mmCIF file of C-alpha atoms in Angstrom:
data_model
loop_
_atom_site.group_PDB
_atom_site.id
_atom_site.type_symbol
_atom_site.label_atom_id
_atom_site.label_comp_id
_atom_site.label_asym_id
_atom_site.label_seq_id
_atom_site.Cartn_x
_atom_site.Cartn_y
_atom_site.Cartn_z
ATOM 1 C CA ASN A 245 -69.167 12.916 3.805
ATOM 2 C CA LEU A 246 -65.797 12.032 3.233
ATOM 3 C CA TRP A 247 -64.984 9.683 5.175
ATOM 4 C CA HIS A 248 -67.877 7.417 3.740
ATOM 5 C CA GLU A 249 -67.254 8.127 0.124
ATOM 6 C CA TYR A 250 -63.404 6.782 0.831
ATOM 7 C CA THR A 251 -64.383 3.862 3.174
ATOM 8 C CA SER A 252 -67.246 2.553 0.577
ATOM 9 C CA LYS A 253 -64.949 2.747 -1.914
ATOM 10 C CA TYR A 254 -61.922 1.222 -0.595
ATOM 11 C CA ILE A 255 -63.442 -1.247 2.140
ATOM 12 C CA ASP A 256 -66.658 -2.539 2.353
ATOM 13 C CA LYS A 257 -68.312 -2.435 5.848
ATOM 14 C CA LYS A 258 -67.603 -6.013 6.799
ATOM 15 C CA HIS A 259 -63.929 -5.540 6.048
ATOM 16 C CA PHE A 260 -64.167 -2.377 8.121
ATOM 17 C CA ILE A 261 -65.697 -3.713 11.073
ATOM 18 C CA GLY A 262 -63.658 -6.592 11.134
ATOM 19 C CA LEU A 263 -60.736 -4.195 11.024
ATOM 20 C CA ILE A 264 -61.857 -2.364 14.260
ATOM 21 C CA PHE A 265 -62.321 -5.900 16.176
ATOM 22 C CA ALA A 266 -58.987 -6.833 15.319
ATOM 23 C CA ILE A 267 -57.457 -3.609 16.655
ATOM 24 C CA LEU A 268 -59.510 -3.513 19.699
ATOM 25 C CA GLU A 269 -58.946 -7.133 20.453
ATOM 26 C CA ARG A 270 -54.956 -6.664 20.007
ATOM 27 C CA ASN A 271 -55.492 -3.397 22.317
ATOM 28 C CA LEU A 272 -56.987 -5.706 24.798
ATOM 29 C CA ASN A 273 -54.595 -8.398 24.841
ATOM 30 C CA LEU A 274 -51.894 -6.129 25.360
ATOM 31 C CA PHE A 275 -53.539 -5.100 28.755
ATOM 32 C CA LYS A 276 -53.739 -8.966 29.449
ATOM 33 C CA MET A 277 -49.896 -9.273 28.809
ATOM 34 C CA ASN A 278 -47.192 -9.147 31.815
ATOM 35 C CA ILE A 279 -44.608 -7.099 30.146
ATOM 36 C CA GLN A 280 -41.288 -6.639 32.539
ATOM 37 C CA VAL A 281 -37.732 -4.901 31.327
ATOM 38 C CA ARG A 282 -34.462 -6.242 32.915
ATOM 39 C CA ASN A 283 -31.593 -7.200 32.903
ATOM 40 C CA LEU A 284 -30.408 -10.133 30.808
ATOM 41 C CA THR A 285 -29.136 -13.047 32.572
ATOM 42 C CA LEU A 286 -27.553 -16.691 31.124
ATOM 43 C CA GLU A 287 -31.067 -18.346 32.322
ATOM 44 C CA ASP A 288 -32.194 -16.245 29.295
ATOM 45 C CA TYR A 289 -30.160 -17.804 26.672
ATOM 46 C CA SER A 290 -32.727 -20.015 24.812
ATOM 47 C CA ASP A 291 -35.456 -17.764 24.555
ATOM 48 C CA LEU A 292 -32.756 -14.964 23.511
ATOM 49 C CA THR A 293 -31.341 -17.613 20.498
ATOM 50 C CA VAL A 294 -35.043 -18.218 19.610
ATOM 51 C CA SER A 295 -36.295 -14.517 19.468
ATOM 52 C CA THR A 296 -32.955 -13.730 17.507
ATOM 53 C CA LYS A 297 -33.591 -16.111 15.165
ATOM 54 C CA GLU A 298 -36.874 -14.682 14.640
ATOM 55 C CA ALA A 299 -36.052 -11.131 14.381
ATOM 56 C CA TYR A 300 -33.636 -12.067 11.882
ATOM 57 C CA HIS A 301 -35.331 -14.673 9.862
ATOM 58 C CA ASN A 302 -32.371 -17.315 10.153
ATOM 59 C CA GLN A 303 -30.065 -14.141 8.081
ATOM 60 C CA LEU A 304 -27.638 -13.523 10.882
ATOM 61 C CA GLY A 305 -26.111 -15.808 13.407
ATOM 62 C CA THR A 306 -27.113 -15.767 16.940
ATOM 63 C CA TRP A 307 -24.952 -14.640 19.885
ATOM 64 C CA SER A 308 -22.763 -17.715 21.376
ATOM 65 C CA VAL A 309 -23.634 -18.316 24.904
ATOM 66 C CA GLU A 310 -19.607 -17.418 25.427
ATOM 67 C CA GLU A 311 -20.285 -14.234 23.571
ATOM 68 C CA ILE A 312 -23.464 -13.508 26.278
ATOM 69 C CA LYS A 313 -21.426 -14.886 29.482
ATOM 70 C CA GLU A 314 -18.600 -12.344 28.248
ATOM 71 C CA LEU A 315 -20.830 -9.565 27.852
ATOM 72 C CA LEU A 316 -22.943 -10.413 31.575
ATOM 73 C CA ALA A 317 -19.600 -10.829 32.932
ATOM 74 C CA ILE A 318 -17.542 -7.264 31.590
ATOM 75 C CA PHE A 319 -21.014 -5.091 31.715
ATOM 76 C CA PRO A 320 -24.178 -6.884 33.110
ATOM 77 C CA GLN A 321 -26.111 -3.633 33.286
ATOM 78 C CA GLY A 322 -25.768 -2.888 30.078
ATOM 79 C CA GLN A 323 -27.460 -6.356 28.597
ATOM 80 C CA LEU A 324 -30.951 -5.602 28.642
ATOM 81 C CA CYS A 325 -34.090 -7.482 27.781
ATOM 82 C CA ILE A 326 -38.115 -7.554 27.608
ATOM 83 C CA GLU A 327 -40.149 -10.660 29.021
ATOM 84 C CA VAL A 328 -43.365 -10.953 28.068
ATOM 85 C CA ASP A 329 -45.611 -13.357 29.973
ATOM 86 C CA GLY A 330 -42.326 -15.035 31.049
ATOM 87 C CA LYS A 331 -40.522 -15.253 27.221
ATOM 88 C CA VAL A 332 -37.677 -12.843 26.531
ATOM 89 C CA VAL A 333 -38.936 -11.473 23.313
ATOM 90 C CA ALA A 334 -36.634 -8.516 22.939
ATOM 91 C CA SER A 335 -33.183 -7.495 23.906
ATOM 92 C CA ALA A 336 -30.362 -4.851 23.678
ATOM 93 C CA LEU A 337 -26.900 -5.304 24.120
ATOM 94 C CA SER A 338 -24.173 -2.688 24.679
ATOM 95 C CA ILE A 339 -20.712 -1.950 26.100
ATOM 96 C CA VAL A 340 -19.086 1.169 26.737
ATOM 97 C CA VAL A 341 -16.260 2.504 24.572
ATOM 98 C CA ASN A 342 -13.847 5.284 25.619
ATOM 99 C CA SER A 343 -14.307 8.151 22.794
ATOM 100 C CA LYS A 344 -10.089 8.901 22.788
ATOM 101 C CA LYS A 345 -9.082 5.236 22.475
ATOM 102 C CA THR A 346 -11.891 3.920 20.174
ATOM 103 C CA ASN A 347 -12.356 5.276 16.590
ATOM 104 C CA LEU A 348 -16.297 5.107 16.613
ATOM 105 C CA GLU A 349 -16.199 5.360 12.672
ATOM 106 C CA SER A 350 -15.080 1.909 12.550
ATOM 107 C CA ASN A 351 -17.096 -0.643 11.625
ATOM 108 C CA TYR A 352 -19.049 -3.199 13.471
ATOM 109 C CA ASP A 353 -16.516 -6.334 13.657
ATOM 110 C CA THR A 354 -13.843 -3.944 14.968
ATOM 111 C CA ILE A 355 -15.548 -2.171 17.694
ATOM 112 C CA THR A 356 -16.830 -5.358 19.446
ATOM 113 C CA SER A 357 -13.994 -6.946 18.284
ATOM 114 C CA ASN A 358 -15.484 -9.587 16.482
ATOM 115 C CA GLY A 359 -17.618 -10.758 19.522
ATOM 116 C CA LYS A 360 -15.090 -10.589 22.000
ATOM 117 C CA PHE A 361 -15.458 -7.291 23.084
ATOM 118 C CA LEU A 362 -11.825 -6.157 23.803
ATOM 119 C CA LYS A 363 -12.760 -2.519 23.271
ATOM 120 C CA HIS A 364 -14.747 -2.562 26.763
ATOM 121 C CA ASP A 365 -13.474 0.318 28.673
ATOM 122 C CA PRO A 366 -15.644 0.731 31.943
ATOM 123 C CA ASP A 367 -13.958 3.946 32.412
ATOM 124 C CA GLY A 368 -15.357 5.042 28.551
ATOM 125 C CA ASP A 369 -17.550 7.999 27.928
ATOM 126 C CA ILE A 370 -19.858 6.238 24.839
ATOM 127 C CA MET A 371 -21.986 3.428 25.687
ATOM 128 C CA TYR A 372 -21.913 1.285 21.858
ATOM 129 C CA GLY A 373 -25.276 -0.729 21.231
ATOM 130 C CA ILE A 374 -24.265 -3.639 19.822
ATOM 131 C CA GLU A 375 -27.465 -5.156 19.366
ATOM 132 C CA VAL A 376 -31.450 -4.309 19.333
ATOM 133 C CA PHE A 377 -34.136 -6.955 18.347
ATOM 134 C CA VAL A 378 -37.779 -7.621 18.894
ATOM 135 C CA HIS A 379 -39.352 -11.012 17.690
ATOM 136 C CA PRO A 380 -41.639 -10.130 14.967
ATOM 137 C CA ASN A 381 -44.733 -11.118 17.005
ATOM 138 C CA TYR A 382 -44.299 -8.445 19.506
ATOM 139 C CA ARG A 383 -43.808 -5.745 17.212
ATOM 140 C CA GLN A 384 -45.729 -2.907 17.526
ATOM 141 C CA LEU A 385 -45.754 -2.724 21.331
ATOM 142 C CA ARG A 386 -43.137 -0.242 21.693
ATOM 143 C CA LEU A 387 -40.921 -2.747 23.406
ATOM 144 C CA GLY A 388 -37.674 -1.180 21.266
ATOM 145 C CA ARG A 389 -38.713 2.213 22.640
ATOM 146 C CA ARG A 390 -38.869 0.583 26.465
ATOM 147 C CA LEU A 391 -35.384 -0.758 25.510
ATOM 148 C CA TYR A 392 -33.768 2.946 24.424
ATOM 149 C CA ASP A 393 -35.668 4.554 27.145
ATOM 150 C CA VAL A 394 -34.103 2.153 29.576
ATOM 151 C CA ARG A 395 -30.396 2.678 28.040
ATOM 152 C CA LYS A 396 -31.027 6.221 28.158
ATOM 153 C CA GLU A 397 -31.753 6.018 32.054
ATOM 154 C CA LEU A 398 -28.560 4.209 32.212
ATOM 155 C CA CYS A 399 -26.109 6.670 29.874
ATOM 156 C CA GLU A 400 -27.520 9.275 32.360
ATOM 157 C CA GLU A 401 -26.699 7.455 35.858
ATOM 158 C CA MET A 402 -23.023 6.423 34.438
ATOM 159 C CA ASN A 403 -22.889 10.030 32.927
ATOM 160 C CA LEU A 404 -22.046 8.702 29.553
ATOM 161 C CA LYS A 405 -21.674 11.513 26.789
ATOM 162 C CA SER A 406 -24.131 9.330 24.434
ATOM 163 C CA ILE A 407 -25.176 6.460 23.103
ATOM 164 C CA VAL A 408 -23.736 5.473 19.740
ATOM 165 C CA ALA A 409 -25.046 2.336 17.660
ATOM 166 C CA GLY A 410 -23.599 -0.519 15.671
ATOM 167 C CA GLY A 411 -25.412 -3.104 13.975
ATOM 168 C CA ARG A 412 -25.651 -6.406 12.697
ATOM 169 C CA ILE A 413 -27.976 -5.920 9.387
ATOM 170 C CA PRO A 414 -28.607 -8.912 7.156
ATOM 171 C CA GLN A 415 -27.569 -8.983 3.538
ATOM 172 C CA TYR A 416 -25.768 -5.315 3.816
#
């Protein structure tokens, strides 16, 4: 059959069986993981920093403790993380902006006020996502999707019009 012809040309049986076992093992380990999506806290700062460095391969700076404190003070419900087995491995950070007062086509540094978040407006109508990342060892687990699902729920609860995402892109 075609499958047999394809696999015999490109993958020998030993490697194919090894691949199947690796996939099964990864999926079984997923069931053993304790995964929680929750609001970020200041106590998560150390894990957040480690995961940020890993996610960006040390090409971008990490968020300062002052920046995280500020985000937690102005919009705590918009600062999300995913904890796996007691360790923060993914995060999504946000502010709310007023689309009538903020040019959403401005660059990232302008909208985030270079980490001072002066454009945050609790009465705004747009959620502005300033960060989403997943530690490389935890990719392929749909953690980013979980973060966006919670962001969407929050957007609906707050009756916001939409989510606009900005981002820090290494070497861009």
